[in-house]
Short mmCIF file of C-alpha atoms and ligand atoms in Angstrom, two decimals:
data_model
loop_
_atom_site.label_atom_id
_atom_site.label_comp_id
_atom_site.label_asym_id
_atom_site.label_seq_id
_atom_site.Cartn_x
_atom_site.Cartn_y
_atom_site.Cartn_z
CA MET J 67 13.57 23.05 17.79
CA ASP J 68 11.91 26.02 16.20
CA VAL J 69 8.99 27.30 18.25
CA ILE J 70 6.83 29.94 16.62
CA THR J 71 4.29 31.81 18.71
CA ALA J 72 0.89 31.76 17.01
CA PRO J 73 -1.50 32.95 19.72
CA SER J 74 -5.04 31.63 19.73
CA PRO J 75 -7.89 33.52 21.43
CA ASN J 76 -9.66 30.19 22.02
CA PHE J 77 -8.90 29.43 25.65
CA ASP J 78 -10.01 30.26 29.17
CA ALA J 79 -8.84 29.81 32.74
CA ARG J 80 -8.45 26.35 34.18
CA PRO J 81 -10.83 25.72 37.08
CA PRO J 82 -9.16 26.43 40.46
CA ALA J 83 -6.96 23.73 41.97
CA THR J 84 -7.05 21.52 38.87
CA PRO J 85 -3.87 19.51 38.31
CA ILE J 86 -2.42 19.30 34.82
CA ASP J 87 -2.12 15.53 34.63
CA ILE J 88 -3.05 14.41 31.10
CA LEU J 89 -1.35 14.93 27.74
CA VAL J 90 -3.65 14.50 24.73
CA LEU J 91 -2.26 13.98 21.24
CA HIS J 92 -4.32 14.77 18.14
CA TYR J 93 -3.92 14.99 14.42
CA THR J 94 -5.15 18.12 12.71
CA GLY J 95 -7.22 16.34 10.04
CA MET J 96 -6.97 19.25 7.63
CA GLU J 97 -5.40 19.43 4.18
CA THR J 98 -2.44 21.59 5.18
CA GLY J 99 -0.61 22.60 8.32
CA ALA J 100 -1.18 26.27 7.51
CA ALA J 101 -4.94 25.73 7.32
CA ALA J 102 -4.86 23.91 10.66
CA VAL J 103 -2.88 26.67 12.41
CA ALA J 104 -5.24 29.30 10.97
CA HIS J 105 -8.26 27.32 12.16
CA LEU J 106 -6.87 26.89 15.68
CA CYS J 107 -6.30 30.66 15.89
CA ASP J 108 -9.67 31.65 14.40
CA PRO J 109 -11.90 33.20 17.09
CA THR J 110 -15.04 31.91 15.36
CA ALA J 111 -13.78 28.30 15.35
CA LYS J 112 -13.80 28.06 19.16
CA VAL J 113 -11.16 25.33 19.10
CA SER J 114 -7.49 25.36 19.96
CA ALA J 115 -4.63 23.34 21.38
CA HIS J 116 -1.57 24.40 23.31
CA TYR J 117 0.69 23.45 20.41
CA THR J 118 0.71 22.35 16.80
CA VAL J 119 3.62 20.38 15.38
CA ASP J 120 4.04 20.65 11.61
CA GLU J 121 5.38 17.85 9.43
CA ASP J 122 8.82 19.51 9.20
CA GLY J 123 9.06 19.64 12.99
CA THR J 124 8.16 23.31 13.42
CA ILE J 125 6.30 23.84 16.69
CA TYR J 126 3.58 26.49 16.97
CA ALA J 127 2.64 27.66 20.47
CA HIS J 128 -1.00 28.80 20.69
CA VAL J 129 -2.10 28.82 24.33
CA PRO J 130 -0.07 29.14 27.57
CA GLU J 131 0.16 25.82 29.39
CA ASP J 132 -1.46 27.21 32.53
CA CYS J 133 -4.64 28.01 30.57
CA ARG J 134 -7.37 25.67 29.30
CA ALA J 135 -7.21 25.11 25.55
CA TRP J 136 -10.26 23.70 23.74
CA HIS J 137 -9.19 20.49 22.06
CA ALA J 138 -10.74 17.41 23.65
CA GLY J 139 -14.47 18.21 23.55
CA VAL J 140 -16.83 15.70 25.12
CA SER J 141 -14.42 13.29 26.74
CA TYR J 142 -13.71 10.97 29.65
CA TRP J 143 -10.72 9.40 31.32
CA ALA J 144 -10.40 7.61 34.66
CA GLY J 145 -13.47 9.10 36.24
CA VAL J 146 -13.20 12.65 34.99
CA ARG J 147 -14.95 14.42 32.12
CA ASP J 148 -13.49 17.88 31.65
CA ILE J 149 -10.29 16.65 30.05
CA ASN J 150 -9.48 20.13 28.72
CA ALA J 151 -9.42 21.44 32.29
CA ARG J 152 -6.56 19.15 33.26
CA SER J 153 -4.67 18.47 30.07
CA ILE J 154 -2.20 19.85 27.59
CA GLY J 155 -3.19 19.32 23.96
CA ILE J 156 -0.82 18.87 21.03
CA GLU J 157 -2.14 18.93 17.45
CA ILE J 158 0.06 17.00 15.04
CA VAL J 159 -0.25 18.05 11.42
CA ASN J 160 -1.62 15.22 9.28
CA PRO J 161 -4.47 15.27 6.74
CA GLY J 162 -6.07 12.47 8.73
CA HIS J 163 -8.41 9.73 7.56
CA GLU J 164 -10.64 12.21 5.76
CA PHE J 165 -8.01 13.85 3.54
CA GLY J 166 -5.33 11.18 3.05
CA TYR J 167 -3.94 9.76 6.26
CA ARG J 168 -0.19 9.25 6.00
CA SER J 169 2.78 8.38 8.19
CA PHE J 170 4.20 10.98 10.47
CA PRO J 171 7.65 12.12 9.22
CA SER J 172 10.59 11.50 11.56
CA ALA J 173 11.33 15.24 11.96
CA GLN J 174 7.78 15.71 13.15
CA ILE J 175 7.96 12.81 15.61
CA ALA J 176 11.29 14.11 16.93
CA ALA J 177 9.66 17.48 17.62
CA VAL J 178 6.58 15.89 19.22
CA THR J 179 8.85 13.78 21.41
CA HIS J 180 10.94 16.77 22.47
CA LEU J 181 7.85 18.86 23.21
CA ALA J 182 6.04 16.05 25.03
CA LYS J 183 9.08 15.26 27.17
CA GLY J 184 9.20 18.87 28.33
CA ILE J 185 5.47 18.95 29.11
CA VAL J 186 5.45 15.63 30.96
CA GLY J 187 8.51 16.71 32.96
CA ARG J 188 7.19 20.19 33.83
CA HIS J 189 3.84 18.90 35.08
CA GLY J 190 4.77 15.43 36.31
CA ILE J 191 2.29 13.72 34.00
CA ALA J 192 2.29 9.92 34.41
CA ASN J 193 3.14 7.84 31.35
CA ALA J 194 -0.24 6.10 31.57
CA ARG J 195 -1.89 9.48 31.08
CA VAL J 196 -0.24 10.27 27.75
CA LEU J 197 -3.25 9.61 25.54
CA GLY J 198 -4.75 9.97 22.10
CA HIS J 199 -7.91 11.92 21.45
CA SER J 200 -9.44 8.57 20.49
CA ASP J 201 -8.69 7.22 23.97
CA VAL J 202 -10.66 9.97 25.71
CA ALA J 203 -13.43 10.24 23.09
CA PRO J 204 -13.87 6.71 21.68
CA GLY J 205 -16.60 6.31 19.09
CA ARG J 206 -16.36 10.00 18.30
CA LYS J 207 -12.68 10.52 17.46
CA ILE J 208 -9.99 8.34 15.89
CA ASP J 209 -7.01 10.70 16.03
CA PRO J 210 -4.01 10.62 16.07
CA GLY J 211 -4.72 7.23 14.51
CA GLU J 212 -3.10 3.86 14.02
CA LEU J 213 -0.01 5.25 12.21
CA PHE J 214 1.07 7.28 15.20
CA PRO J 215 4.25 5.66 16.61
CA TRP J 216 3.27 5.29 20.26
CA GLY J 217 5.88 2.56 20.74
CA ALA J 218 8.71 4.81 19.59
CA LEU J 219 7.46 7.64 21.77
CA ALA J 220 7.42 5.29 24.76
CA LEU J 221 10.98 4.18 23.95
CA SER J 222 11.93 7.85 24.30
CA GLY J 223 10.36 7.82 27.76
CA VAL J 224 6.96 9.33 26.99
CA GLY J 225 3.82 7.22 27.33
CA LEU J 226 3.18 3.60 28.14
CA TRP J 227 3.85 0.63 25.87
CA PRO J 228 3.39 -3.06 26.67
CA GLN J 229 6.75 -4.63 27.47
CA THR J 230 5.50 -8.18 27.01
CA ARG J 231 2.84 -10.12 25.10
CA LYS J 232 2.75 -12.87 27.69
CA ALA J 233 0.97 -11.29 30.66
CA LYS J 234 -2.28 -12.85 31.80
CA LEU J 235 -5.33 -10.72 32.41
CA SER J 236 -6.95 -11.60 35.73
CA VAL J 237 -10.17 -9.66 35.18
CA ALA J 238 -12.76 -9.38 32.40
CA PHE J 239 -11.46 -7.30 29.49
CA GLU J 240 -13.93 -4.46 29.98
CA GLU J 241 -13.17 -4.32 33.68
CA GLY J 242 -9.49 -4.08 32.81
CA LEU J 243 -10.15 -1.30 30.31
CA ARG J 244 -11.99 0.62 32.98
CA ALA J 245 -9.19 0.08 35.51
CA PHE J 246 -6.76 1.46 32.94
CA GLY J 247 -8.87 4.59 32.50
CA TYR J 248 -11.12 4.02 29.48
CA GLY J 249 -14.74 5.02 29.76
CA LEU J 250 -17.44 2.52 28.93
CA GLY J 251 -21.20 2.69 28.48
CA PRO J 252 -22.65 5.95 29.76
CA ASP J 253 -19.17 7.36 30.48
CA VAL J 254 -18.57 7.83 26.79
CA ASP J 255 -21.89 7.09 25.11
CA ALA J 256 -20.15 4.63 22.79
CA PRO J 257 -20.52 0.85 22.38
CA ALA J 258 -17.86 -1.35 23.99
CA LYS J 259 -16.69 -2.33 20.51
CA SER J 260 -15.67 1.30 19.85
CA VAL J 261 -13.79 1.49 23.13
CA ILE J 262 -11.95 -1.75 22.38
CA GLY J 263 -11.21 -0.28 18.93
CA ALA J 264 -9.73 2.81 20.56
CA PHE J 265 -7.55 0.60 22.76
CA GLN J 266 -6.37 -1.29 19.66
CA ARG J 267 -5.69 1.90 17.69
CA HIS J 268 -3.29 2.95 20.44
CA PHE J 269 -1.78 -0.31 21.67
CA ARG J 270 -2.34 -2.94 18.94
CA PRO J 271 -2.64 -0.96 15.69
CA SER J 272 -2.08 -3.98 13.41
CA LYS J 273 -5.68 -5.11 13.86
CA ILE J 274 -8.49 -2.77 14.80
CA ASP J 275 -11.68 -4.78 14.85
CA GLY J 276 -13.18 -4.07 18.26
CA VAL J 277 -12.70 -7.69 19.35
CA ALA J 278 -10.82 -8.31 22.59
CA ASP J 279 -8.75 -11.25 21.34
CA LYS J 280 -5.98 -13.05 23.26
CA GLU J 281 -3.28 -10.61 22.18
CA CYS J 282 -5.35 -7.62 23.32
CA GLN J 283 -5.90 -9.30 26.65
CA ALA J 284 -2.17 -9.90 27.07
CA ILE J 285 -1.38 -6.29 26.14
CA LEU J 286 -3.92 -4.87 28.56
CA ALA J 287 -2.59 -7.14 31.31
CA ALA J 288 0.95 -5.88 30.65
CA LEU J 289 -0.18 -2.25 30.71
CA LEU J 290 -2.02 -2.70 33.98
CA THR J 291 1.09 -4.24 35.50
CA GLU J 292 3.18 -1.30 34.27
CA ILE J 293 0.80 1.16 35.91
CA ASP J 294 1.06 -0.79 39.17
CA PHE J 295 4.82 -0.47 39.11
CA ALA J 296 4.84 3.15 38.02
CA PRO J 297 6.28 5.59 40.54
ZN1 LIG Q 81 -8.41 15.53 18.10
#
């Protein structure tokens, strides 16, 4: 894998004694990869990520992993808010919903998978904490979006994917979402419908309507079981 160093000035120190225990995937949402890399390295933009992965699989390294990159913004997961403090962020080049959202080429996904595997291994990040920006900022962000192949990534050993559609949820859907890590109500300042939509965008991308139907319930039940059995 080609890794090109493209240093960004947009980072600071992680707070003391903060574990690196979340991986956040984004899309760039800009017309070209070059524009996205330039933006992430622009001192006036005040945004960054640790890495950008271009559509041809080229990896750009912007910020050292032990430093805090500025990619998640206002966010929440499993009781914590400063997601940047404890995460690694990967920007995946794609024009996004604003400029012509399209599928992620296989060379790009291979590079993301390779990069993510290394990160998860180095820091011991749990599969249930490999997340999309939309998961940690529902109602505000929808990247990397419903075309991102989370299932394939999970097959490669990175991230969680429901192994069955037959599990039965023993709690109310919103309670289950919260147990999984999603923020609700004041946690995220977004209506429950947006949070359910974020869940669907990640785990049931064929229908994103914010309605917790039977299939969503079964998927959430399966995911919760997988967390329980995780090492
Ligand atoms: Zn993002």
